[in-house]
mmCIF file of N, CA and C and ligand atoms in Angstrom:
data_model
loop_
_atom_site.group_PDB
_atom_site.id
_atom_site.type_symbol
_atom_site.label_atom_id
_atom_site.label_comp_id
_atom_site.label_asym_id
_atom_site.label_seq_id
_atom_site.Cartn_x
_atom_site.Cartn_y
_atom_site.Cartn_z
ATOM 1 N N MET A 1 -8.421 -12.831 -11.177
ATOM 2 C CA MET A 1 -6.940 -12.204 -11.085
ATOM 3 C C MET A 1 -6.345 -11.292 -10.268
ATOM 4 N N PHE A 2 -7.589 -10.641 -9.383
ATOM 5 C CA PHE A 2 -6.745 -10.129 -9.105
ATOM 6 C C PHE A 2 -6.016 -10.826 -7.182
ATOM 7 N N ARG A 3 -6.778 -11.715 -6.857
ATOM 8 C CA ARG A 3 -6.513 -12.846 -6.419
ATOM 9 C C ARG A 3 -4.963 -13.273 -6.809
ATOM 10 N N TRP A 4 -4.551 -13.471 -7.759
ATOM 11 C CA TRP A 4 -3.375 -14.488 -9.126
ATOM 12 C C TRP A 4 -2.587 -13.227 -8.552
ATOM 13 N N ILE A 5 -2.885 -11.765 -8.230
ATOM 14 C CA ILE A 5 -1.948 -11.003 -8.540
ATOM 15 C C ILE A 5 -0.915 -11.381 -6.734
ATOM 16 N N PHE A 6 -2.481 -11.474 -5.898
ATOM 17 C CA PHE A 6 -2.163 -10.971 -4.885
ATOM 18 C C PHE A 6 -0.834 -12.068 -3.943
ATOM 19 N N ASN A 7 -1.925 -13.311 -5.129
ATOM 20 C CA ASN A 7 0.088 -14.588 -3.989
ATOM 21 C C ASN A 7 0.909 -14.384 -4.848
ATOM 22 N N VAL A 8 0.739 -13.693 -5.552
ATOM 23 C CA VAL A 8 2.637 -13.424 -6.297
ATOM 24 C C VAL A 8 3.044 -12.185 -6.033
ATOM 25 N N TRP A 9 2.226 -11.438 -4.885
ATOM 26 C CA TRP A 9 2.879 -10.085 -4.032
ATOM 27 C C TRP A 9 3.390 -11.144 -3.087
ATOM 28 N N ALA A 10 2.929 -12.374 -2.821
ATOM 29 C CA ALA A 10 2.668 -12.237 -1.411
ATOM 30 C C ALA A 10 4.000 -13.817 -1.335
ATOM 31 N N ARG A 11 3.771 -13.952 -2.342
ATOM 32 C CA ARG A 11 5.264 -14.742 -2.587
ATOM 33 C C ARG A 11 6.614 -14.390 -2.361
ATOM 34 N N PHE A 12 6.420 -12.782 -2.760
ATOM 35 C CA PHE A 12 8.340 -12.206 -3.224
ATOM 36 C C PHE A 12 8.069 -11.061 -2.381
ATOM 37 N N ARG A 13 7.180 -11.141 -1.510
ATOM 38 C CA ARG A 13 7.728 -9.972 -0.316
ATOM 39 C C ARG A 13 9.098 -10.715 0.673
ATOM 40 N N PRO A 14 9.801 -10.262 0.468
ATOM 41 C CA PRO A 14 11.398 -10.601 1.475
ATOM 42 C C PRO A 14 11.145 -10.889 2.375
ATOM 43 N N TYR A 15 11.745 -12.578 3.643
ATOM 44 C CA TYR A 15 11.729 -12.341 4.571
ATOM 45 C C TYR A 15 12.504 -11.004 5.018
ATOM 46 N N ARG A 16 12.957 -10.608 6.773
ATOM 47 C CA ARG A 16 13.837 -10.125 7.229
ATOM 48 C C ARG A 16 14.680 -11.441 7.721
ATOM 49 N N THR A 17 15.963 -10.847 8.136
ATOM 50 C CA THR A 17 17.113 -12.009 8.955
ATOM 51 C C THR A 17 17.595 -11.158 10.319
ATOM 52 N N GLU A 18 17.060 -11.297 11.066
ATOM 53 C CA GLU A 18 17.723 -10.613 12.227
ATOM 54 C C GLU A 18 19.186 -12.158 12.669
ATOM 55 N N TRP A 19 20.432 -11.434 12.846
ATOM 56 C CA TRP A 19 21.255 -12.187 13.626
ATOM 57 C C TRP A 19 21.020 -11.384 15.153
ATOM 58 N N VAL A 20 20.618 -12.938 15.623
ATOM 59 C CA VAL A 20 20.368 -11.939 16.993
ATOM 60 C C VAL A 20 21.552 -13.595 18.247
ATOM 61 N N GLU A 21 21.636 -12.667 19.342
ATOM 62 C CA GLU A 21 22.756 -13.970 20.896
ATOM 63 C C GLU A 21 21.187 -14.991 21.574
ATOM 64 N N ASP A 22 20.399 -14.240 21.425
ATOM 65 C CA ASP A 22 19.393 -15.609 21.814
ATOM 66 C C ASP A 22 17.927 -15.351 21.371
ATOM 67 N N LEU A 23 17.560 -16.480 21.606
ATOM 68 C CA LEU A 23 16.045 -15.749 20.260
ATOM 69 C C LEU A 23 15.184 -15.198 21.227
ATOM 70 N N PRO A 24 15.195 -14.161 20.697
ATOM 71 C CA PRO A 24 13.790 -13.117 21.468
ATOM 72 C C PRO A 24 12.186 -13.761 22.167
ATOM 73 N N ASP A 25 12.031 -12.918 22.687
ATOM 74 C CA ASP A 25 10.017 -13.652 23.102
ATOM 75 C C ASP A 25 9.358 -13.851 22.259
ATOM 76 N N ASP A 26 9.222 -12.184 21.451
ATOM 77 C CA ASP A 26 8.800 -11.729 20.343
ATOM 78 C C ASP A 26 8.813 -12.260 19.362
ATOM 79 N N LEU A 27 8.354 -13.093 18.772
ATOM 80 C CA LEU A 27 8.772 -13.326 17.320
ATOM 81 C C LEU A 27 8.207 -13.026 16.131
ATOM 82 N N HIS A 28 8.757 -12.029 15.273
ATOM 83 C CA HIS A 28 7.418 -11.824 14.386
ATOM 84 C C HIS A 28 7.420 -12.919 13.067
ATOM 85 N N LYS A 29 6.671 -12.684 12.283
ATOM 86 C CA LYS A 29 6.230 -13.319 10.983
ATOM 87 C C LYS A 29 6.738 -12.693 10.082
ATOM 88 N N ASN A 30 7.248 -13.520 9.328
ATOM 89 C CA ASN A 30 8.370 -12.547 7.800
ATOM 90 C C ASN A 30 10.039 -12.966 8.362
ATOM 91 N N THR A 31 10.127 -13.554 9.166
ATOM 92 C CA THR A 31 11.637 -13.144 10.000
ATOM 93 C C THR A 31 12.861 -14.728 10.261
ATOM 94 N N VAL A 32 13.435 -14.680 10.008
ATOM 95 C CA VAL A 32 14.515 -15.883 9.493
ATOM 96 C C VAL A 32 15.209 -15.039 11.600
ATOM 97 N N TYR A 33 15.190 -15.790 12.205
ATOM 98 C CA TYR A 33 15.752 -15.797 13.250
ATOM 99 C C TYR A 33 17.400 -16.242 13.599
ATOM 100 N N ILE A 34 18.583 -15.241 12.996
ATOM 101 C CA ILE A 34 19.589 -16.781 13.175
ATOM 102 C C ILE A 34 20.432 -16.180 14.723
ATOM 103 N N ILE A 35 20.331 -17.313 15.005
ATOM 104 C CA ILE A 35 20.906 -17.149 17.238
ATOM 105 C C ILE A 35 21.937 -17.959 17.079
ATOM 106 N N GLY A 36 23.195 -16.988 17.920
ATOM 107 C CA GLY A 36 24.677 -17.255 17.543
ATOM 108 C C GLY A 36 25.198 -16.494 17.289
ATOM 109 N N GLY A 37 24.894 -15.494 16.668
ATOM 110 C CA GLY A 37 25.034 -14.491 15.471
ATOM 111 C C GLY A 37 25.402 -15.096 14.496
ATOM 112 N N ARG A 38 26.251 -14.074 13.466
ATOM 113 C CA ARG A 38 27.166 -15.090 12.708
ATOM 114 C C ARG A 38 28.318 -15.633 12.666
ATOM 115 N N LYS A 39 28.994 -15.001 13.650
ATOM 116 C CA LYS A 39 29.950 -15.906 14.099
ATOM 117 C C LYS A 39 29.493 -17.241 14.621
ATOM 118 N N HIS A 40 28.739 -17.569 15.270
ATOM 119 C CA HIS A 40 28.699 -19.026 15.545
ATOM 120 C C HIS A 40 27.144 -18.947 15.522
ATOM 121 N N PRO A 41 26.434 -19.114 14.460
ATOM 122 C CA PRO A 41 24.968 -19.418 14.351
ATOM 123 C C PRO A 41 24.930 -20.759 14.257
ATOM 124 N N PHE A 42 24.393 -21.200 15.855
ATOM 125 C CA PHE A 42 23.880 -23.194 15.821
ATOM 126 C C PHE A 42 22.455 -22.938 15.591
ATOM 127 N N TYR A 43 20.990 -22.212 15.677
ATOM 128 C CA TYR A 43 19.941 -22.993 15.085
ATOM 129 C C TYR A 43 19.770 -21.294 14.467
ATOM 130 N N ALA A 44 18.613 -22.102 14.038
ATOM 131 C CA ALA A 44 17.506 -20.736 13.038
ATOM 132 C C ALA A 44 16.023 -21.313 13.841
ATOM 133 N N ALA A 45 15.575 -19.585 13.721
ATOM 134 C CA ALA A 45 13.698 -19.782 13.824
ATOM 135 C C ALA A 45 13.314 -18.848 13.162
ATOM 136 N N ILE A 46 11.814 -19.741 12.616
ATOM 137 C CA ILE A 46 11.321 -18.797 11.787
ATOM 138 C C ILE A 46 10.141 -19.839 12.053
ATOM 139 N N VAL A 47 8.849 -18.260 12.370
ATOM 140 C CA VAL A 47 6.899 -18.811 12.927
ATOM 141 C C VAL A 47 6.844 -18.939 11.635
ATOM 142 N N CYS A 48 6.442 -20.500 11.794
ATOM 143 C CA CYS A 48 5.425 -20.741 10.598
ATOM 144 C C CYS A 48 4.527 -19.866 10.015
ATOM 145 N N PRO A 49 5.138 -19.636 8.390
ATOM 146 C CA PRO A 49 3.890 -18.506 7.233
ATOM 147 C C PRO A 49 2.621 -19.174 6.895
ATOM 148 N N ARG A 50 2.081 -20.110 7.016
ATOM 149 C CA ARG A 50 0.906 -21.288 6.648
ATOM 150 C C ARG A 50 0.195 -20.124 8.362
ATOM 151 N N LYS A 51 -0.610 -19.223 7.523
ATOM 152 C CA LYS A 51 -1.437 -18.658 8.655
ATOM 153 C C LYS A 51 -2.244 -20.153 9.648
ATOM 154 N N THR A 52 -2.868 -20.363 9.438
ATOM 155 C CA THR A 52 -3.911 -20.410 10.192
ATOM 156 C C THR A 52 -2.442 -21.901 11.422
ATOM 157 N N CYS A 53 -1.396 -21.523 11.076
ATOM 158 C CA CYS A 53 -0.152 -22.777 12.251
ATOM 159 C C CYS A 53 0.545 -21.707 12.026
ATOM 160 N N ARG A 54 1.121 -20.662 12.626
ATOM 161 C CA ARG A 54 2.124 -19.973 13.311
ATOM 162 C C ARG A 54 2.633 -20.986 14.455
ATOM 163 N N GLN A 55 3.876 -22.093 13.938
ATOM 164 C CA GLN A 55 4.344 -22.565 14.634
ATOM 165 C C GLN A 55 5.780 -22.180 14.519
ATOM 166 N N VAL A 56 6.232 -22.239 16.034
ATOM 167 C CA VAL A 56 7.167 -20.959 15.227
ATOM 168 C C VAL A 56 8.415 -22.740 15.578
ATOM 169 N N ILE A 57 8.862 -22.445 13.725
ATOM 170 C CA ILE A 57 10.147 -23.954 13.348
ATOM 171 C C ILE A 57 11.578 -23.845 13.883
ATOM 172 N N HIS A 58 12.070 -24.437 14.755
ATOM 173 C CA HIS A 58 13.859 -24.661 14.763
ATOM 174 C C HIS A 58 14.285 -25.268 13.890
ATOM 175 N N LEU A 59 15.099 -24.807 13.056
ATOM 176 C CA LEU A 59 16.534 -25.556 12.616
ATOM 177 C C LEU A 59 17.644 -25.562 12.570
ATOM 178 N N ASP A 60 18.144 -26.615 13.623
ATOM 179 C CA ASP A 60 19.639 -27.758 13.367
ATOM 180 C C ASP A 60 20.331 -27.001 12.925
ATOM 181 N N LEU A 61 21.813 -26.368 12.217
ATOM 182 C CA LEU A 61 22.658 -24.928 11.514
ATOM 183 C C LEU A 61 23.818 -25.536 12.509
ATOM 184 N N SER A 62 23.815 -26.842 13.538
ATOM 185 C CA SER A 62 24.920 -26.777 14.343
ATOM 186 C C SER A 62 25.857 -28.171 13.331
ATOM 187 N N PRO A 63 27.311 -27.505 12.725
ATOM 188 C CA PRO A 63 27.920 -28.934 12.466
ATOM 189 C C PRO A 63 28.026 -30.051 12.390
ATOM 190 N N GLN A 64 27.670 -29.604 13.596
ATOM 191 C CA GLN A 64 27.832 -31.431 15.297
ATOM 192 C C GLN A 64 27.025 -32.473 14.554
ATOM 193 N N VAL A 65 25.348 -31.618 13.679
ATOM 194 C CA VAL A 65 24.702 -32.180 14.296
ATOM 195 C C VAL A 65 24.729 -33.051 12.327
ATOM 196 N N ASP A 66 24.040 -34.155 12.442
ATOM 197 C CA ASP A 66 23.860 -34.569 10.711
ATOM 198 C C ASP A 66 22.968 -34.035 9.577
ATOM 199 N N LYS A 67 21.849 -33.910 10.414
ATOM 200 C CA LYS A 67 20.389 -33.524 10.533
ATOM 201 C C LYS A 67 20.529 -31.876 9.848
ATOM 202 N N ARG A 68 21.124 -30.879 9.414
ATOM 203 C CA ARG A 68 21.094 -30.018 9.408
ATOM 204 C C ARG A 68 21.253 -28.825 8.420
ATOM 205 N N TRP A 69 20.729 -27.461 8.961
ATOM 206 C CA TRP A 69 20.304 -26.881 7.259
ATOM 207 C C TRP A 69 20.840 -25.906 7.591
ATOM 208 N N ARG A 70 22.676 -25.668 6.726
ATOM 209 C CA ARG A 70 22.727 -24.442 6.035
ATOM 210 C C ARG A 70 22.107 -23.411 5.683
ATOM 211 N N ILE A 71 22.669 -22.055 6.058
ATOM 212 C CA ILE A 71 22.306 -20.767 5.830
ATOM 213 C C ILE A 71 22.601 -20.213 4.149
ATOM 214 N N ILE A 72 22.124 -19.965 3.294
ATOM 215 C CA ILE A 72 23.165 -19.324 2.066
ATOM 216 C C ILE A 72 23.029 -18.255 2.989
ATOM 217 N N GLU A 73 24.156 -16.960 2.745
ATOM 218 C CA GLU A 73 23.238 -15.510 2.640
ATOM 219 C C GLU A 73 23.999 -15.186 1.675
ATOM 220 N N HIS A 74 22.969 -14.174 1.123
ATOM 221 C CA HIS A 74 23.567 -13.813 0.037
ATOM 222 C C HIS A 74 23.566 -12.233 -0.405
ATOM 223 N N VAL A 75 24.101 -11.264 -1.530
ATOM 224 C CA VAL A 75 25.011 -10.328 -1.366
ATOM 225 C C VAL A 75 24.101 -9.267 -1.035
ATOM 226 N N ASP A 76 22.876 -9.524 -1.717
ATOM 227 C CA ASP A 76 21.879 -8.081 -0.628
ATOM 228 C C ASP A 76 21.356 -8.879 0.913
ATOM 229 N N GLY A 77 21.659 -9.328 1.390
ATOM 230 C CA GLY A 77 21.698 -9.779 2.605
ATOM 231 C C GLY A 77 19.662 -10.481 3.022
ATOM 232 N N GLN A 78 19.840 -11.434 1.772
ATOM 233 C CA GLN A 78 18.916 -12.294 1.872
ATOM 234 C C GLN A 78 18.914 -13.809 2.062
ATOM 235 N N ILE A 79 18.448 -14.426 2.804
ATOM 236 C CA ILE A 79 19.126 -15.666 3.176
ATOM 237 C C ILE A 79 17.585 -16.980 2.274
ATOM 238 N N SER A 80 18.991 -17.697 2.021
ATOM 239 C CA SER A 80 18.444 -19.124 1.742
ATOM 240 C C SER A 80 19.164 -20.686 2.299
ATOM 241 N N LEU A 81 17.747 -21.154 2.963
ATOM 242 C CA LEU A 81 17.946 -22.168 3.703
ATOM 243 C C LEU A 81 18.088 -23.546 2.345
ATOM 244 N N SER A 82 18.698 -24.593 3.037
ATOM 245 C CA SER A 82 18.417 -25.314 2.605
ATOM 246 C C SER A 82 19.143 -26.428 3.694
ATOM 247 N N PRO A 83 18.481 -28.178 3.811
ATOM 248 C CA PRO A 83 17.670 -28.551 2.249
ATOM 249 C C PRO A 83 15.793 -27.672 2.479
ATOM 250 N N SER A 84 14.440 -28.139 2.353
ATOM 251 C CA SER A 84 12.900 -27.259 2.665
ATOM 252 C C SER A 84 13.243 -27.684 3.865
ATOM 253 N N VAL A 85 11.976 -26.766 4.488
ATOM 254 C CA VAL A 85 11.312 -26.952 6.049
ATOM 255 C C VAL A 85 10.340 -27.555 5.610
ATOM 256 N N HIS A 86 10.294 -29.082 6.045
ATOM 257 C CA HIS A 86 9.102 -30.243 6.556
ATOM 258 C C HIS A 86 9.117 -30.427 7.496
ATOM 259 N N VAL A 87 7.893 -29.941 7.275
ATOM 260 C CA VAL A 87 7.514 -30.068 9.193
ATOM 261 C C VAL A 87 6.244 -30.944 9.364
ATOM 262 N N THR A 88 7.081 -32.475 10.435
ATOM 263 C CA THR A 88 6.178 -33.231 10.567
ATOM 264 C C THR A 88 5.842 -33.313 11.808
ATOM 265 N N GLY A 89 5.443 -34.715 11.901
ATOM 266 C CA GLY A 89 4.915 -34.230 13.749
ATOM 267 C C GLY A 89 4.557 -33.335 14.857
ATOM 268 N N LEU A 90 3.825 -32.689 13.459
ATOM 269 C CA LEU A 90 2.749 -31.781 14.125
ATOM 270 C C LEU A 90 1.870 -31.298 12.842
ATOM 271 N N PRO A 91 0.645 -31.350 13.551
ATOM 272 C CA PRO A 91 -0.272 -30.910 12.734
ATOM 273 C C PRO A 91 -0.359 -30.571 10.908
ATOM 274 N N CYS A 92 0.590 -29.576 10.886
ATOM 275 C CA CYS A 92 0.551 -28.716 9.874
ATOM 276 C C CYS A 92 1.429 -29.616 8.965
ATOM 277 N N ARG A 93 2.344 -29.988 8.532
ATOM 278 C CA ARG A 93 2.521 -30.789 7.672
ATOM 279 C C ARG A 93 2.827 -29.454 6.479
ATOM 280 N N CYS A 94 3.149 -28.183 6.923
ATOM 281 C CA CYS A 94 4.582 -27.199 6.142
ATOM 282 C C CYS A 94 5.255 -27.801 5.559
ATOM 283 N N HIS A 95 5.162 -27.657 3.870
ATOM 284 C CA HIS A 95 6.534 -28.316 3.261
ATOM 285 C C HIS A 95 6.562 -26.966 2.086
ATOM 286 N N TYR A 96 7.769 -25.962 2.964
ATOM 287 C CA TYR A 96 8.052 -25.818 1.957
ATOM 288 C C TYR A 96 10.376 -24.615 2.317
ATOM 289 N N TRP A 97 10.314 -24.266 0.887
ATOM 290 C CA TRP A 97 12.086 -23.294 1.017
ATOM 291 C C TRP A 97 11.354 -21.878 1.199
ATOM 292 N N LEU A 98 12.659 -21.062 2.028
ATOM 293 C CA LEU A 98 12.962 -20.124 1.883
ATOM 294 C C LEU A 98 14.459 -19.359 1.261
ATOM 295 N N ARG A 99 14.078 -19.939 -0.376
ATOM 296 C CA ARG A 99 14.712 -18.795 -1.552
ATOM 297 C C ARG A 99 14.955 -17.280 -0.957
ATOM 298 N N LYS A 100 16.873 -17.002 -1.543
ATOM 299 C CA LYS A 100 16.427 -15.672 -0.301
ATOM 300 C C LYS A 100 15.405 -14.534 -0.345
ATOM 301 N N GLY A 101 15.245 -15.127 0.877
ATOM 302 C CA GLY A 101 14.076 -14.694 1.714
ATOM 303 C C GLY A 101 12.547 -14.606 1.483
ATOM 304 N N ARG A 102 12.605 -15.534 0.510
ATOM 305 C CA ARG A 102 11.043 -16.228 -0.144
ATOM 306 C C ARG A 102 10.711 -17.378 -0.374
ATOM 307 N N ILE A 103 9.885 -17.131 1.231
ATOM 308 C CA ILE A 103 8.740 -18.585 0.968
ATOM 309 C C ILE A 103 8.644 -19.457 -0.259
ATOM 310 N N VAL A 104 9.014 -20.122 -0.582
ATOM 311 C CA VAL A 104 7.942 -21.105 -1.554
ATOM 312 C C VAL A 104 7.230 -22.495 -0.928
ATOM 313 N N TRP A 105 6.587 -22.459 -1.632
ATOM 314 C CA TRP A 105 6.023 -23.394 -0.837
ATOM 315 C C TRP A 105 5.908 -24.901 -1.733
ATOM 316 N N SER A 106 6.377 -25.706 -1.690
ATOM 317 C CA SER A 106 6.458 -27.197 -2.062
ATOM 318 C C SER A 106 5.350 -27.125 -3.258
ATOM 319 N N GLU A 107 4.350 -27.255 -3.151
ATOM 320 C CA GLU A 107 3.220 -27.646 -3.955
ATOM 321 C C GLU A 107 2.646 -26.295 -5.487
ATOM 322 N N SER A 108 2.515 -27.215 -6.356
ATOM 323 C CA SER A 108 2.416 -26.823 -7.004
ATOM 324 C C SER A 108 1.216 -25.860 -7.389
ATOM 325 N N PRO A 109 0.654 -25.223 -8.552
ATOM 326 C CA PRO A 109 1.675 -24.554 -9.443
ATOM 327 C C PRO A 109 2.888 -23.464 -8.375
ATOM 328 N N SER A 110 3.883 -23.623 -9.316
ATOM 329 C CA SER A 110 5.062 -22.799 -7.999
ATOM 330 C C SER A 110 4.554 -21.644 -7.329
ATOM 331 N N PHE A 111 3.677 -20.664 -8.070
ATOM 332 C CA PHE A 111 3.162 -19.285 -7.472
ATOM 333 C C PHE A 111 2.220 -19.829 -6.258
ATOM 334 N N PHE A 112 1.394 -21.262 -5.600
ATOM 335 C CA PHE A 112 1.256 -21.977 -4.964
ATOM 336 C C PHE A 112 0.775 -21.083 -3.905
ATOM 337 N N VAL A 113 -0.172 -20.144 -3.124
ATOM 338 C CA VAL A 113 0.048 -19.502 -1.807
ATOM 339 C C VAL A 113 -0.916 -20.308 -0.596
ATOM 340 N N PRO A 114 -0.949 -21.373 0.184
ATOM 341 C CA PRO A 114 -1.965 -21.586 0.870
ATOM 342 C C PRO A 114 -3.210 -20.891 0.860
ATOM 343 N N GLU A 115 -3.983 -21.159 1.283
ATOM 344 C CA GLU A 115 -5.858 -20.468 0.837
ATOM 345 C C GLU A 115 -5.450 -19.414 2.649
ATOM 346 N N GLU A 116 -5.463 -20.208 3.262
ATOM 347 C CA GLU A 116 -5.479 -19.180 4.092
ATOM 348 C C GLU A 116 -4.360 -17.885 4.476
ATOM 349 N N ASN A 117 -3.144 -17.190 3.649
ATOM 350 C CA ASN A 117 -1.917 -16.826 3.560
ATOM 351 C C ASN A 117 -2.525 -15.543 2.628
ATOM 352 N N ARG A 118 -3.918 -15.647 2.248
ATOM 353 C CA ARG A 118 -3.780 -14.930 0.695
ATOM 354 C C ARG A 118 -4.376 -13.576 0.228
ATOM 355 N N HIS A 119 -5.167 -13.313 2.420
ATOM 356 C CA HIS A 119 -5.821 -11.752 2.322
ATOM 357 C C HIS A 119 -5.006 -11.256 3.130
ATOM 358 N N ASP A 120 -3.389 -10.930 3.589
ATOM 359 C CA ASP A 120 -3.001 -10.101 4.234
ATOM 360 C C ASP A 120 -2.623 -9.266 3.762
HETATM 361 ZN ZN1 LIG B 201 3.483 -25.153 9.861
#
């Protein structure tokens, strides 16, 4: 029961959004960095939320690129990314959505949180 509550809590902890001109050297987890600032966002970076992974994931937002992500900023300042983030070509193979500042893992059930993320 505790575990279940913990998982739900982890799922609903929101991400922060940082609109920056350049990617900082030190990246915090639970943060979406949008590089280029609000005027010309051209890529987003997040630290992979899976604890055993922690890869920095770069997502192209540039309109010139075919395979690009869109960012949606909600009224409360939270960010959604479309489509989902699916890491291929790296061992982690993490697959998740960022919806309204929350990570939603692609695994079911819908409140799934990877085992290694459950006790932080
Ligand atoms: Zn990963």
